């Protein structure tokens, strides 16, 4: 399912980045372009990001670009 229509970023794309250590909206936007056009997707993306960080803190903490 597309999360960011403007940039063509899917939910699975976001999950892949988060599982590799991306844990902030700023990094997610920099790496995917998500939320950098109309911004409608930001709320949903933030909820997904927060949910993933809350449920997988050790996986995310060991990621390559955490922090
Ligand atoms: S839907 Fe993501 S920037 Fe427009």
Coordinates of N, CA and C and ligand atoms in Angstrom, one line a residue:
X1 N 0.8 -1.2 0.0 CA 0.0 0.0 0.0 C 0.9 1.3 0.0
X2 N 0.6 2.2 -0.9 CA 1.3 3.4 -0.9 C 1.0 4.3 0.3
X3 N 2.0 4.8 0.9 CA 1.9 5.7 2.1 C 2.0 7.1 1.6
X4 N 3.0 7.3 0.7 CA 3.2 8.6 0.1 C 3.0 8.6 -1.4
X5 N 1.9 9.1 -1.8 CA 1.5 9.0 -3.2 C 2.4 9.9 -4.0
X6 N 2.7 11.1 -3.5 CA 3.6 12.0 -4.2 C 4.9 11.5 -4.6
X7 N 5.5 10.7 -3.7 CA 6.9 10.2 -3.9 C 6.9 8.7 -4.2
X8 N 5.7 8.1 -4.2 CA 5.6 6.6 -4.5 C 6.3 5.8 -3.4
X9 N 6.1 6.1 -2.2 CA 6.8 5.4 -1.1 C 5.7 4.5 -0.4
X10 N 6.0 3.2 -0.4 CA 5.0 2.3 0.2 C 5.3 2.0 1.7
X11 N 4.3 1.4 2.3 CA 4.4 1.1 3.7 C 5.6 0.1 3.9
X12 N 5.7 -0.8 3.0 CA 6.8 -1.8 3.2 C 8.2 -1.1 3.0
X13 N 8.2 -0.1 2.1 CA 9.4 0.6 1.9 C 9.8 1.3 3.2
X14 N 8.8 1.9 3.9 CA 9.1 2.6 5.2 C 9.5 1.6 6.2
X15 N 8.9 0.5 6.3 CA 9.2 -0.6 7.2 C 10.7 -1.0 7.0
X16 N 11.1 -1.2 5.8 CA 12.4 -1.6 5.5 C 13.5 -0.6 6.0
X17 N 13.2 0.7 5.8 CA 14.1 1.7 6.3 C 14.1 1.7 7.8
X18 N 13.0 1.6 8.4 CA 13.0 1.6 9.9 C 13.7 0.4 10.5
X19 N 13.5 -0.7 9.9 CA 14.2 -1.9 10.4 C 15.7 -1.8 10.2
X20 N 16.2 -0.9 9.3 CA 17.6 -0.7 9.1 C 18.1 0.5 10.0
X21 N 17.3 1.0 10.9 CA 17.8 1.9 11.9 C 17.2 3.3 11.7
X22 N 16.4 3.6 10.7 CA 15.9 4.9 10.6 C 14.8 5.1 11.6
X23 N 14.9 6.1 12.6 CA 13.9 6.2 13.6 C 13.4 7.6 13.8
X24 N 13.6 8.5 12.9 CA 13.1 9.8 12.9 C 12.4 10.1 11.6
X25 N 11.4 11.0 11.6 CA 10.8 11.4 10.4 C 11.7 12.2 9.5
X26 N 12.6 12.9 10.1 CA 13.6 13.7 9.3 C 14.5 12.7 8.4
X27 N 15.0 11.7 9.0 CA 15.8 10.7 8.3 C 15.0 10.0 7.3
X28 N 13.8 9.6 7.7 CA 12.9 8.9 6.8 C 12.6 9.7 5.5
X29 N 12.3 11.0 5.7 CA 12.1 11.9 4.6 C 13.3 12.1 3.8
X30 N 14.4 12.2 4.4 CA 15.7 12.4 3.6 C 16.0 11.2 2.7
X31 N 15.7 10.0 3.3 CA 16.1 8.8 2.6 C 15.1 8.4 1.5
X32 N 13.8 8.8 1.7 CA 12.8 8.3 0.8 C 12.1 9.4 0.1
X33 N 12.1 10.6 0.6 CA 11.4 11.7 0.0 C 10.0 11.8 0.5
X34 N 9.6 10.9 1.4 CA 8.3 10.9 2.0 C 8.0 12.2 2.7
X35 N 6.8 12.7 2.4 CA 6.4 13.9 3.1 C 7.0 15.2 2.6
X36 N 7.8 15.2 1.6 CA 8.5 16.4 1.1 C 7.8 17.2 0.0
X37 N 6.6 16.7 -0.3 CA 5.8 17.4 -1.3 C 4.6 18.1 -0.7
X38 N 3.4 17.4 -0.7 CA 2.2 18.0 -0.2 C 2.1 17.8 1.3
X39 N 2.8 16.8 1.9 CA 2.8 16.6 3.3 C 1.6 15.8 3.9
X40 N 0.7 15.4 3.1 CA -0.5 14.7 3.6 C -0.2 13.4 4.3
X41 N 0.9 12.8 3.9 CA 1.3 11.5 4.4 C 2.0 11.5 5.7
X42 N 2.4 12.6 6.1 CA 3.3 12.7 7.3 C 2.7 12.1 8.6
X43 N 1.4 12.4 8.8 CA 0.7 11.9 10.0 C 0.7 10.4 10.0
X44 N 0.3 9.8 8.9 CA 0.3 8.3 8.8 C 1.7 7.7 9.0
X45 N 2.7 8.4 8.3 CA 4.0 7.9 8.4 C 4.6 8.0 9.8
X46 N 4.3 9.1 10.5 CA 4.7 9.2 11.8 C 4.1 8.2 12.7
X47 N 2.8 7.9 12.5 CA 2.2 6.8 13.4 C 2.8 5.5 13.1
X48 N 3.1 5.2 11.9 CA 3.8 3.9 11.5 C 5.2 3.8 12.1
X49 N 5.9 4.9 12.0 CA 7.2 5.0 12.6 C 7.2 4.8 14.1
X50 N 6.4 5.5 14.8 CA 6.3 5.4 16.2 C 5.9 4.0 16.7
X51 N 4.9 3.4 15.9 CA 4.5 2.1 16.2 C 5.7 1.1 16.1
X52 N 6.4 1.2 15.0 CA 7.5 0.3 14.8 C 8.6 0.5 15.8
X53 N 8.9 1.7 16.2 CA 10.0 2.0 17.2 C 9.5 1.4 18.5
X54 N 8.3 1.6 18.8 CA 7.7 1.1 20.1 C 7.7 -0.4 20.2
X55 N 7.5 -1.1 19.1 CA 7.4 -2.6 19.1 C 8.7 -3.3 18.8
X56 N 9.7 -2.6 18.3 CA 11.0 -3.2 17.9 C 12.2 -2.3 18.3
X57 N 12.2 -1.9 19.6 CA 13.3 -0.9 19.9 C 14.7 -1.5 19.8
X58 N 14.9 -2.8 20.1 CA 16.2 -3.4 20.0 C 16.7 -3.6 18.6
X59 N 15.8 -3.9 17.7 CA 16.2 -4.1 16.3 C 16.6 -2.7 15.7
X60 N 15.8 -1.7 16.1 CA 16.0 -0.4 15.5 C 17.3 0.2 16.1
X61 N 17.5 -0.1 17.4 CA 18.7 0.5 18.1 C 20.0 -0.1 17.5
X62 N 19.9 -1.3 17.0 CA 21.1 -1.9 16.4 C 21.3 -1.6 14.9
X63 N 20.4 -0.8 14.4 CA 20.5 -0.4 13.0 C 21.7 0.4 12.6
X64 N 22.0 0.5 11.4 CA 23.2 1.2 10.9 C 23.1 2.7 11.1
X65 N 21.9 3.3 11.0 CA 21.8 4.7 11.0 C 20.9 5.2 12.2
X66 N 20.8 4.5 13.3 CA 20.0 4.9 14.4 C 20.6 6.1 15.0
X67 N 19.7 6.9 15.6 CA 20.2 8.1 16.3 C 19.9 9.4 15.7
Ligands
LIG1 S1 1.6 12.1 -0.1 FE1 3.5 12.3 0.7 S2 4.2 14.2 0.2 FE2 2.3 14.1 -0.8

